[in-house]
Coordinates of N, CA, C and O in Angstrom, one line a residue:
Y12 N -0.9 11.2 -1.3 CA -1.2 9.9 -1.9 C -0.9 9.9 -3.4 O -0.8 11.0 -4.0
R13 N -0.8 8.7 -3.9 CA -0.6 8.6 -5.4 C -1.6 7.6 -5.9 O -1.9 6.5 -5.3
F14 N -2.2 7.9 -7.0 CA -3.2 7.1 -7.7 C -2.7 6.9 -9.1 O -2.3 7.8 -9.8
Y15 N -2.8 5.6 -9.6 CA -2.5 5.4 -11.0 C -3.4 4.2 -11.4 O -3.9 3.4 -10.6
R16 N -3.5 4.0 -12.7 CA -4.3 2.9 -13.2 C -3.6 2.3 -14.4 O -3.1 2.9 -15.2
R17 N -3.6 0.9 -14.3 CA -3.2 0.2 -15.5 C -4.5 -0.5 -15.9 O -5.4 0.1 -16.4
H18 N -4.7 -1.8 -15.6 CA -6.0 -2.4 -15.8 C -6.8 -2.3 -14.5 O -8.0 -2.3 -14.6
M19 N -6.2 -2.2 -13.4 CA -6.8 -2.0 -12.1 C -6.4 -0.7 -11.5 O -5.2 -0.2 -11.7
P20 N -7.2 -0.1 -10.6 CA -6.7 1.1 -9.9 C -5.7 0.8 -8.8 O -5.8 -0.3 -8.2
H21 N -4.8 1.7 -8.6 CA -3.8 1.5 -7.5 C -3.7 2.8 -6.7 O -3.5 3.9 -7.3
Y22 N -3.9 2.7 -5.4 CA -3.8 3.8 -4.5 C -2.6 3.6 -3.6 O -2.5 2.5 -3.0
H23 N -1.7 4.5 -3.6 CA -0.5 4.4 -2.7 C -0.5 5.6 -1.8 O -0.5 6.7 -2.2
V24 N -0.5 5.3 -0.5 CA -0.4 6.3 0.6 C 0.8 6.0 1.4 O 0.9 4.9 2.0
A25 N 1.6 7.0 1.6 CA 2.8 6.9 2.4 C 2.5 6.3 3.8 O 1.5 6.8 4.4
G26 N 3.3 5.4 4.3 CA 3.1 4.8 5.6 C 2.1 3.7 5.7 O 1.9 3.1 6.8
S27 N 1.4 3.4 4.6 CA 0.4 2.4 4.6 C 1.0 1.0 4.5 O 2.1 0.8 4.0
I28 N 0.2 0.0 5.0 CA 0.5 -1.4 4.9 C -0.3 -1.9 3.7 O -1.5 -1.6 3.6
Y29 N 0.2 -2.8 2.9 CA -0.5 -3.3 1.7 C -0.5 -4.8 1.7 O 0.4 -5.5 2.1
F30 N -1.6 -5.3 1.1 CA -1.8 -6.7 0.8 C -1.5 -6.8 -0.7 O -2.3 -6.2 -1.5
I31 N -0.5 -7.5 -1.1 CA 0.0 -7.6 -2.5 C -0.2 -9.0 -3.0 O 0.1 -10.0 -2.3
T32 N -0.7 -9.2 -4.2 CA -0.8 -10.5 -4.9 C -0.3 -10.3 -6.3 O -0.6 -9.3 -7.0
W33 N 0.5 -11.3 -6.7 CA 0.9 -11.4 -8.1 C 0.9 -12.9 -8.5 O 1.0 -13.7 -7.7
R34 N 0.6 -13.1 -9.8 CA 0.5 -14.4 -10.3 C 1.6 -14.8 -11.3 O 2.1 -14.0 -12.0
V35 N 1.8 -16.1 -11.4 CA 2.7 -16.7 -12.3 C 2.1 -16.6 -13.7 O 0.9 -16.7 -14.0
H36 N 2.9 -16.2 -14.7 CA 2.5 -16.1 -16.1 C 2.1 -17.5 -16.6 O 2.7 -18.5 -16.3
P37 N 1.0 -17.5 -17.4 CA 0.5 -18.8 -17.9 C 1.6 -19.7 -18.7 O 1.5 -20.9 -18.6
S38 N 2.6 -19.0 -19.3 CA 3.6 -19.8 -20.0 C 4.6 -20.5 -19.0 O 5.2 -21.5 -19.4
L39 N 4.6 -20.2 -17.7 CA 5.4 -20.8 -16.7 C 4.7 -22.0 -16.0 O 5.3 -22.9 -15.6
I40 N 3.4 -21.9 -15.9 CA 2.5 -22.9 -15.3 C 2.6 -22.9 -13.8 O 1.7 -22.5 -13.1
C41 N 3.8 -23.3 -13.2 CA 3.9 -23.3 -11.8 C 5.3 -23.3 -11.4 O 6.2 -23.6 -12.1
L42 N 5.5 -22.9 -10.1 CA 6.9 -22.7 -9.5 C 7.3 -24.0 -8.8 O 6.5 -24.6 -8.1
S43 N 8.5 -24.4 -9.1 CA 9.1 -25.6 -8.4 C 9.4 -25.2 -7.0 O 9.4 -24.0 -6.6
H44 N 9.8 -26.1 -6.2 CA 10.2 -25.9 -4.8 C 11.4 -24.9 -4.7 O 11.4 -24.0 -3.9
R45 N 12.4 -25.1 -5.6 CA 13.6 -24.3 -5.6 C 13.2 -22.8 -6.0 O 13.6 -21.9 -5.4
E46 N 12.3 -22.7 -7.0 CA 11.8 -21.4 -7.4 C 11.0 -20.7 -6.3 O 11.2 -19.4 -6.2
R47 N 10.2 -21.4 -5.6 CA 9.5 -20.8 -4.5 C 10.5 -20.3 -3.4 O 10.3 -19.2 -2.9
G48 N 11.6 -21.0 -3.2 CA 12.6 -20.5 -2.3 C 13.3 -19.2 -2.8 O 13.6 -18.3 -2.0
V49 N 13.5 -19.1 -4.1 CA 14.1 -17.9 -4.7 C 13.2 -16.7 -4.4 O 13.6 -15.7 -4.0
V50 N 11.9 -16.9 -4.6 CA 10.9 -15.8 -4.4 C 10.9 -15.5 -2.9 O 10.9 -14.3 -2.5
A51 N 10.8 -16.4 -2.0 CA 10.8 -16.2 -0.6 C 12.0 -15.4 -0.1 O 11.9 -14.4 0.6
N52 N 13.2 -15.8 -0.6 CA 14.4 -15.2 -0.2 C 14.5 -13.7 -0.8 O 15.0 -12.8 -0.1
A53 N 13.9 -13.5 -2.0 CA 13.9 -12.1 -2.5 C 13.0 -11.2 -1.7 O 13.3 -10.1 -1.4
I54 N 11.9 -11.8 -1.2 CA 10.9 -11.0 -0.4 C 11.6 -10.6 0.9 O 11.5 -9.5 1.4
K55 N 12.4 -11.5 1.5 CA 13.0 -11.2 2.8 C 14.3 -10.4 2.7 O 14.7 -9.9 3.7
H56 N 14.9 -10.3 1.5 CA 16.2 -9.8 1.4 C 16.3 -8.4 1.9 O 17.3 -8.1 2.6
F57 N 15.4 -7.5 1.6 CA 15.5 -6.1 2.1 C 14.5 -5.8 3.2 O 14.3 -4.6 3.5
N58 N 14.0 -6.9 3.8 CA 13.1 -6.7 4.9 C 13.8 -6.0 6.1 O 14.9 -6.3 6.4
G59 N 13.2 -4.9 6.6 CA 13.8 -4.1 7.7 C 14.7 -3.0 7.2 O 15.1 -2.2 7.9
D60 N 14.9 -3.0 5.9 CA 15.7 -1.9 5.3 C 14.9 -1.0 4.4 O 14.7 0.1 4.6
R61 N 14.4 -1.6 3.3 CA 13.5 -0.9 2.4 C 12.0 -1.0 2.7 O 11.2 -0.1 2.3
Y62 N 11.7 -2.0 3.4 CA 10.3 -2.3 3.7 C 10.2 -3.2 4.9 O 11.2 -3.8 5.4
D63 N 9.0 -3.4 5.5 CA 8.7 -4.3 6.6 C 7.7 -5.3 6.1 O 6.6 -4.9 5.7
V64 N 8.1 -6.6 6.1 CA 7.2 -7.6 5.7 C 6.5 -8.2 6.9 O 7.2 -8.5 7.9
F65 N 5.2 -8.2 6.9 CA 4.4 -8.8 8.0 C 4.2 -10.3 7.8 O 4.2 -11.1 8.7
S66 N 3.9 -10.7 6.5 CA 3.7 -12.1 6.2 C 3.8 -12.2 4.7 O 3.7 -11.3 4.0
Y67 N 4.1 -13.5 4.3 CA 4.1 -13.8 2.9 C 3.8 -15.3 2.7 O 4.0 -16.1 3.6
V68 N 3.4 -15.6 1.5 CA 3.3 -17.0 1.1 C 3.6 -17.1 -0.4 O 3.2 -16.2 -1.2
V69 N 4.5 -18.0 -0.8 CA 4.8 -18.3 -2.2 C 4.1 -19.6 -2.5 O 4.6 -20.7 -2.1
M70 N 3.1 -19.6 -3.3 CA 2.4 -20.8 -3.7 C 2.9 -21.2 -5.1 O 3.8 -20.6 -5.6
D71 N 2.4 -22.3 -5.6 CA 2.9 -22.8 -6.9 C 2.6 -21.8 -8.1 O 3.3 -21.8 -9.1
D72 N 1.5 -21.1 -7.9 CA 1.0 -20.2 -9.0 C 0.8 -18.8 -8.7 O 0.3 -18.0 -9.5
H73 N 1.0 -18.4 -7.4 CA 0.8 -17.0 -7.0 C 1.6 -16.7 -5.8 O 2.1 -17.6 -5.1
V74 N 1.7 -15.4 -5.4 CA 2.4 -14.9 -4.3 C 1.5 -13.9 -3.6 O 0.9 -13.1 -4.2
H75 N 1.5 -14.0 -2.2 CA 0.8 -12.9 -1.4 C 1.9 -12.4 -0.4 O 2.6 -13.2 0.2
V76 N 1.8 -11.1 -0.2 CA 2.7 -10.4 0.7 C 2.0 -9.3 1.4 O 1.2 -8.6 0.8
V77 N 2.1 -9.2 2.7 CA 1.7 -8.0 3.5 C 2.9 -7.2 3.8 O 3.8 -7.8 4.5
V78 N 3.0 -6.0 3.3 CA 4.3 -5.2 3.4 C 4.0 -3.7 3.6 O 2.9 -3.2 3.2
R79 N 4.9 -3.1 4.4 CA 4.8 -1.6 4.5 C 6.1 -1.1 4.0 O 7.2 -1.3 4.6
P80 N 6.1 -0.3 2.9 CA 7.3 0.3 2.4 C 7.9 1.3 3.5 O 7.1 2.0 4.2
R81 N 9.2 1.4 3.6 CA 9.8 2.3 4.5 C 9.7 3.7 3.9 O 9.5 3.8 2.7
Q82 N 9.9 4.7 4.7 CA 9.8 6.1 4.2 C 10.8 6.3 3.1 O 12.0 5.9 3.1
G83 N 10.3 6.9 2.0 CA 11.1 7.2 0.8 C 11.2 6.0 -0.2 O 11.8 6.2 -1.2
Q84 N 10.6 4.9 0.2 CA 10.6 3.8 -0.7 C 9.2 3.6 -1.5 O 8.2 3.9 -0.9
S85 N 9.3 3.3 -2.7 CA 8.1 3.2 -3.6 C 7.6 1.7 -3.6 O 8.4 0.8 -3.9
L86 N 6.3 1.5 -3.4 CA 5.8 0.2 -3.5 C 5.9 -0.4 -4.9 O 6.3 -1.5 -5.1
V87 N 5.7 0.5 -5.9 CA 5.9 0.0 -7.3 C 7.3 -0.5 -7.5 O 7.5 -1.6 -8.1
K88 N 8.3 0.2 -7.0 CA 9.7 -0.2 -7.2 C 10.0 -1.5 -6.4 O 10.8 -2.3 -6.9
I89 N 9.4 -1.6 -5.2 CA 9.7 -2.8 -4.4 C 9.1 -4.1 -5.2 O 9.8 -5.1 -5.3
I90 N 7.9 -4.0 -5.6 CA 7.3 -5.1 -6.4 C 8.0 -5.4 -7.6 O 8.3 -6.5 -8.0
H91 N 8.4 -4.3 -8.4 CA 9.2 -4.5 -9.6 C 10.5 -5.2 -9.3 O 10.9 -6.2 -10.0
S92 N 11.2 -4.9 -8.2 CA 12.4 -5.5 -7.8 C 12.2 -7.0 -7.5 O 13.0 -7.8 -8.0
W93 N 11.2 -7.3 -6.7 CA 10.9 -8.7 -6.5 C 10.7 -9.5 -7.7 O 11.2 -10.6 -8.0
K94 N 9.8 -9.0 -8.6 CA 9.4 -9.7 -9.8 C 10.5 -9.8 -10.8 O 10.7 -10.8 -11.4
S95 N 11.3 -8.7 -11.0 CA 12.4 -8.7 -11.9 C 13.5 -9.6 -11.5 O 14.0 -10.5 -12.3
F96 N 14.0 -9.5 -10.3 CA 15.0 -10.4 -9.8 C 14.7 -11.8 -9.8 O 15.4 -12.7 -10.3
T97 N 13.5 -12.2 -9.4 CA 13.1 -13.6 -9.3 C 12.9 -14.1 -10.8 O 13.2 -15.3 -11.0
A98 N 12.4 -13.3 -11.7 CA 12.2 -13.7 -13.1 C 13.5 -14.1 -13.7 O 13.7 -15.1 -14.4
L99 N 14.5 -13.3 -13.4 CA 15.9 -13.6 -13.9 C 16.4 -14.9 -13.4 O 17.0 -15.7 -14.1
Q100 N 16.2 -15.1 -12.1 CA 16.7 -16.3 -11.4 C 15.9 -17.6 -11.9 O 16.5 -18.6 -12.2
I101 N 14.6 -17.4 -12.0 CA 13.8 -18.6 -12.5 C 14.1 -18.9 -13.9 O 14.3 -20.1 -14.3
N102 N 14.2 -17.9 -14.8 CA 14.5 -18.1 -16.2 C 15.9 -18.8 -16.4 O 16.1 -19.7 -17.2
A103 N 16.9 -18.3 -15.6 CA 18.2 -18.9 -15.7 C 18.2 -20.3 -15.3 O 18.8 -21.2 -15.9
G104 N 17.4 -20.7 -14.2 CA 17.3 -22.0 -13.8 C 16.6 -23.0 -14.7 O 16.9 -24.2 -14.8
R105 N 15.8 -22.4 -15.6 CA 15.0 -23.2 -16.6 C 15.6 -23.1 -17.9 O 15.1 -23.6 -18.9
A106 N 16.7 -22.3 -18.1 CA 17.3 -22.0 -19.4 C 16.3 -21.6 -20.4 O 16.1 -22.1 -21.5
R107 N 15.5 -20.6 -20.0 CA 14.4 -20.1 -20.8 C 14.4 -18.6 -20.8 O 15.1 -17.9 -19.9
K108 N 13.7 -18.0 -21.7 CA 13.5 -16.5 -21.7 C 12.0 -16.3 -21.7 O 11.2 -17.2 -22.0
G109 N 11.6 -15.1 -21.3 CA 10.1 -14.8 -21.4 C 9.6 -14.4 -20.0 O 10.4 -14.3 -19.0
S110 N 8.3 -14.1 -20.0 CA 7.7 -13.6 -18.7 C 7.5 -14.8 -17.7 O 7.2 -15.9 -18.1
C111 N 7.8 -14.4 -16.5 CA 7.5 -15.4 -15.4 C 6.2 -15.0 -14.6 O 5.6 -15.8 -14.0
W112 N 6.0 -13.7 -14.7 CA 4.9 -13.1 -13.9 C 3.9 -12.4 -14.8 O 4.3 -11.7 -15.7
I113 N 2.6 -12.4 -14.4 CA 1.6 -11.5 -15.1 C 2.1 -10.1 -14.7 O 2.5 -9.8 -13.6
S114 N 2.0 -9.2 -15.7 CA 2.6 -7.9 -15.5 C 2.0 -7.1 -14.4 O 2.7 -6.4 -13.7
E115 N 0.7 -7.1 -14.2 CA 0.1 -6.3 -13.2 C -0.1 -7.1 -11.9 O -0.5 -8.2 -11.9
S116 N 0.2 -6.4 -10.8 CA 0.0 -7.0 -9.4 C -1.2 -6.3 -8.8 O -1.6 -5.2 -9.2
M117 N -1.9 -7.0 -7.9 CA -3.0 -6.4 -7.2 C -2.4 -5.9 -5.9 O -1.7 -6.6 -5.2
D118 N -2.8 -4.7 -5.5 CA -2.4 -4.1 -4.2 C -3.6 -3.5 -3.5 O -4.4 -2.9 -4.2
R119 N -3.7 -3.7 -2.2 CA -4.8 -3.2 -1.5 C -4.3 -2.7 -0.2 O -3.5 -3.4 0.5
I120 N -4.7 -1.5 0.2 CA -4.3 -0.9 1.5 C -5.0 -1.6 2.6 O -6.2 -1.8 2.6
I121 N -4.2 -2.0 3.6 CA -4.8 -2.6 4.9 C -5.4 -1.4 5.6 O -4.8 -0.4 5.9
R122 N -6.7 -1.5 6.0 CA -7.4 -0.4 6.5 C -7.3 -0.3 8.1 O -7.4 0.8 8.6
D123 N -7.2 -1.4 8.8 CA -7.1 -1.3 10.3 C -6.5 -2.6 10.8 O -6.2 -3.5 10.0
D124 N -6.5 -2.7 12.1 CA -5.9 -3.9 12.7 C -6.6 -5.2 12.4 O -6.0 -6.2 12.2
D125 N -8.0 -5.1 12.3 CA -8.8 -6.3 12.0 C -8.5 -6.8 10.6 O -8.4 -8.0 10.3
D126 N -8.3 -5.8 9.7 CA -8.0 -6.1 8.3 C -6.6 -6.8 8.2 O -6.4 -7.8 7.5
L127 N -5.6 -6.2 9.0 CA -4.3 -6.8 9.0 C -4.3 -8.2 9.6 O -3.7 -9.1 9.0
V128 N -5.0 -8.5 10.6 CA -5.2 -9.8 11.2 C -5.8 -10.8 10.1 O -5.3 -11.9 9.9
A129 N -6.8 -10.3 9.5 CA -7.5 -11.1 8.5 C -6.5 -11.5 7.3 O -6.5 -12.7 6.9
K130 N -5.8 -10.5 6.8 CA -4.9 -10.8 5.7 C -3.7 -11.7 6.1 O -3.3 -12.6 5.4
N131 N -3.2 -11.5 7.3 CA -2.1 -12.3 7.8 C -2.6 -13.8 8.0 O -1.9 -14.7 7.6
S132 N -3.8 -13.9 8.5 CA -4.4 -15.2 8.7 C -4.6 -15.9 7.4 O -4.3 -17.1 7.2
Y133 N -5.2 -15.2 6.4 CA -5.4 -15.7 5.1 C -4.1 -16.3 4.5 O -4.0 -17.4 3.9
I134 N -3.0 -15.5 4.6 CA -1.7 -15.8 4.1 C -1.2 -17.1 4.7 O -0.8 -18.0 4.1
V135 N -1.1 -17.1 6.1 CA -0.5 -18.3 6.7 C -1.3 -19.6 6.5 O -0.8 -20.7 6.6
C136 N -2.6 -19.5 6.3 CA -3.5 -20.7 6.1 C -3.6 -21.1 4.6 O -4.1 -22.1 4.3
N137 N -3.1 -20.2 3.7 CA -3.3 -20.4 2.2 C -2.8 -21.8 1.7 O -3.6 -22.5 1.0
P138 N -1.6 -22.3 2.1 CA -1.2 -23.6 1.6 C -2.1 -24.7 2.0 O -2.4 -25.7 1.2
W139 N -2.7 -24.7 3.2 CA -3.6 -25.7 3.7 C -5.0 -25.6 3.1 O -5.7 -26.6 3.1
K140 N -5.4 -24.5 2.6 CA -6.6 -24.4 1.9 C -6.5 -25.1 0.5 O -7.4 -25.7 0.1
R141 N -5.3 -25.0 -0.1 CA -5.1 -25.6 -1.4 C -4.7 -27.1 -1.2 O -5.2 -27.9 -2.0
W142 N -3.9 -27.4 -0.3 CA -3.4 -28.8 -0.1 C -3.6 -29.2 1.4 O -2.7 -29.2 2.2
P143 N -4.8 -29.6 1.8 CA -5.2 -29.9 3.2 C -4.3 -31.0 3.7 O -4.1 -31.1 5.0
E144 N -3.7 -31.9 2.9 CA -2.9 -33.0 3.4 C -1.5 -32.6 3.8 O -0.8 -33.4 4.4
L145 N -1.1 -31.4 3.5 CA 0.3 -31.0 3.9 C 0.5 -31.0 5.4 O -0.4 -30.6 6.1
E146 N 1.7 -31.4 5.8 CA 2.1 -31.2 7.1 C 2.9 -30.0 7.4 O 2.7 -29.3 8.4
E147 N 3.8 -29.7 6.4 CA 4.7 -28.5 6.5 C 4.7 -27.8 5.2 O 4.4 -28.4 4.1
Y148 N 4.9 -26.5 5.2 CA 5.1 -25.7 4.0 C 6.2 -24.7 4.3 O 6.1 -23.9 5.2
A149 N 7.2 -24.7 3.5 CA 8.5 -24.0 3.7 C 8.4 -22.5 3.3 O 9.3 -21.7 3.6
W150 N 7.4 -22.2 2.5 CA 7.4 -20.8 1.8 C 6.3 -19.9 2.3 O 5.7 -19.2 1.5
V151 N 6.1 -20.0 3.6 CA 5.1 -19.1 4.3 C 5.6 -18.7 5.6 O 6.2 -19.5 6.3
E152 N 5.5 -17.4 5.9 CA 6.0 -16.9 7.2 C 5.1 -15.8 7.7 O 4.6 -15.0 6.9
L153 N 5.0 -15.7 9.0 CA 4.4 -14.5 9.6 C 5.6 -13.9 10.4 O 6.1 -14.5 11.3
L154 N 6.0 -12.7 10.0 CA 7.2 -12.1 10.5 C 6.9 -11.0 11.5 O 5.9 -10.3 11.3
P155 N 7.7 -10.7 12.5 CA 8.9 -11.4 12.9 C 8.6 -12.6 13.8 O 9.5 -13.3 14.3
L156 N 7.4 -12.9 14.1 CA 7.0 -13.9 15.1 C 7.6 -15.2 14.9 O 8.0 -15.9 15.8
V157 N 7.6 -15.7 13.6 CA 8.0 -17.1 13.4 C 9.4 -17.3 12.7 O 9.8 -18.4 12.4
A158 N 10.1 -16.2 12.5 CA 11.4 -16.2 11.8 C 12.0 -17.6 11.6 O 12.6 -18.1 12.5
R159 N 11.8 -18.1 10.4 CA 12.5 -19.3 10.0 C 12.1 -20.6 10.8 O 12.8 -21.5 10.8
V160 N 10.9 -20.6 11.4 CA 10.4 -21.8 12.0 C 9.6 -22.6 11.0 O 8.8 -22.0 10.3
P161 N 9.8 -23.9 10.9 CA 9.0 -24.6 9.9 C 7.5 -24.5 10.1 O 7.1 -24.5 11.2
M162 N 6.8 -24.3 9.0 CA 5.3 -24.0 9.2 C 4.6 -25.3 9.0 O 4.8 -26.1 8.0
T163 N 3.7 -25.6 9.9 CA 2.9 -26.8 9.9 C 1.4 -26.3 9.9 O 1.2 -25.2 10.2
R164 N 0.5 -27.2 9.6 CA -0.9 -26.9 9.6 C -1.3 -26.4 11.0 O -2.0 -25.4 11.1
E165 N -0.9 -27.1 12.0 CA -1.2 -26.7 13.4 C -0.7 -25.3 13.8 O -1.3 -24.5 14.4
R166 N 0.6 -25.1 13.3 CA 1.2 -23.8 13.6 C 0.5 -22.7 12.9 O 0.3 -21.6 13.4
A167 N 0.1 -22.9 11.6 CA -0.6 -21.9 10.9 C -1.9 -21.5 11.6 O -2.3 -20.3 11.7
L168 N -2.7 -22.5 12.1 CA -3.9 -22.2 12.8 C -3.6 -21.4 14.1 O -4.3 -20.5 14.5
E169 N -2.5 -21.8 14.8 CA -2.1 -21.1 16.0 C -1.8 -19.6 15.7 O -2.2 -18.7 16.3
L170 N -1.0 -19.5 14.6 CA -0.6 -18.2 14.2 C -1.7 -17.3 13.6 O -1.6 -16.1 13.8
S171 N -2.7 -17.9 13.0 CA -3.8 -17.1 12.6 C -4.5 -16.4 13.8 O -4.9 -15.3 13.7
D172 N -4.6 -17.1 14.9 CA -5.1 -16.5 16.1 C -4.0 -15.5 16.7 O -4.4 -14.5 17.2
A173 N -2.8 -15.9 16.6 CA -1.7 -15.0 17.1 C -1.4 -13.8 16.3 O -0.8 -12.8 16.7
A174 N -2.0 -13.8 15.0 CA -1.7 -12.6 14.2 C -2.3 -11.4 14.8 O -1.7 -10.3 14.6
Y175 N -3.3 -11.5 15.6 CA -3.9 -10.3 16.3 C -2.8 -9.7 17.2 O -2.7 -8.5 17.3
V176 N -2.1 -10.6 17.9 CA -1.0 -10.1 18.8 C 0.0 -9.4 18.0 O 0.5 -8.3 18.4
L177 N 0.4 -9.9 16.9 CA 1.4 -9.2 16.1 C 0.9 -7.9 15.6 O 1.7 -6.9 15.6
A178 N -0.3 -7.8 15.2 CA -0.9 -6.6 14.7 C -1.0 -5.5 15.8 O -0.9 -4.3 15.5
T179 N -1.2 -5.9 17.0 CA -1.5 -4.9 18.1 C -0.4 -4.8 19.1 O -0.3 -3.8 19.9
A180 N 0.6 -5.7 19.1 CA 1.7 -5.6 20.2 C 2.5 -4.3 20.0 O 2.9 -4.0 18.9
G181 N 2.7 -3.6 21.1 CA 3.5 -2.4 21.1 C 2.9 -1.3 20.2 O 3.6 -0.4 19.9
G182 N 1.6 -1.4 19.9 CA 1.0 -0.4 19.1 C 1.5 -0.3 17.7 O 1.5 0.7 17.0
D183 N 2.1 -1.4 17.2 CA 2.7 -1.4 15.9 C 1.7 -1.8 14.8 O 2.1 -2.6 13.9
G184 N 0.5 -1.4 14.9 CA -0.5 -1.7 13.9 C -0.4 -0.8 12.7 O 0.6 -0.1 12.5
P185 N -1.4 -0.7 11.8 CA -1.3 0.1 10.6 C -1.0 1.6 10.9 O -0.5 2.3 10.0
E186 N -1.3 2.1 12.1 CA -1.0 3.5 12.4 C 0.4 3.7 12.7 O 0.9 4.8 12.9
G187 N 1.2 2.6 12.9 CA 2.6 2.8 13.2 C 2.8 2.7 14.7 O 1.9 2.4 15.5
P188 N 4.1 2.8 15.1 CA 4.4 2.7 16.5 C 3.7 3.7 17.4 O 3.5 4.8 17.0
S189 N 3.3 3.3 18.6 CA 2.6 4.2 19.5 C 3.7 5.1 20.1 O 4.8 4.8 20.3
S190 N 3.3 6.3 20.5 CA 4.2 7.3 21.1 C 4.2 7.2 22.6 O 3.3 6.9 23.2

């Protein structure tokens, strides 16, 4: 394992699944719909190659991702890649310079299947906790279960129950594929 500290402690253990959160820099205030799409596409870009994304949501002022880095891949480098690429795109779209993201991200190791289900449920329901009147939200997915299906409030509630199936189907929970 690897431990390091900036303002918060960070524990990285090979093969672990992580719940990641990072926030928009105060100078940016909030992400537009286009910018949320940039972030969502960046998260999905190397999915299945450098890492496995279980779920994500891009809100107006923060991002949550449940991800497992693939063997030989660094969580620090994955997060840096997401934040760096999207900052360049967002700044170019706004014709501005400066920080888009708070420098430190929060990462937490998912401890077991129940924790994985809870974090996936939290992520898919996050937009409706903030904006209960929403019917659909384009920047939230539970993967691979919903791949590019529009997310509605009803679907998020269904998927929060179905997250348990994703976490346990085929033994592909935090311990990895069953033998």
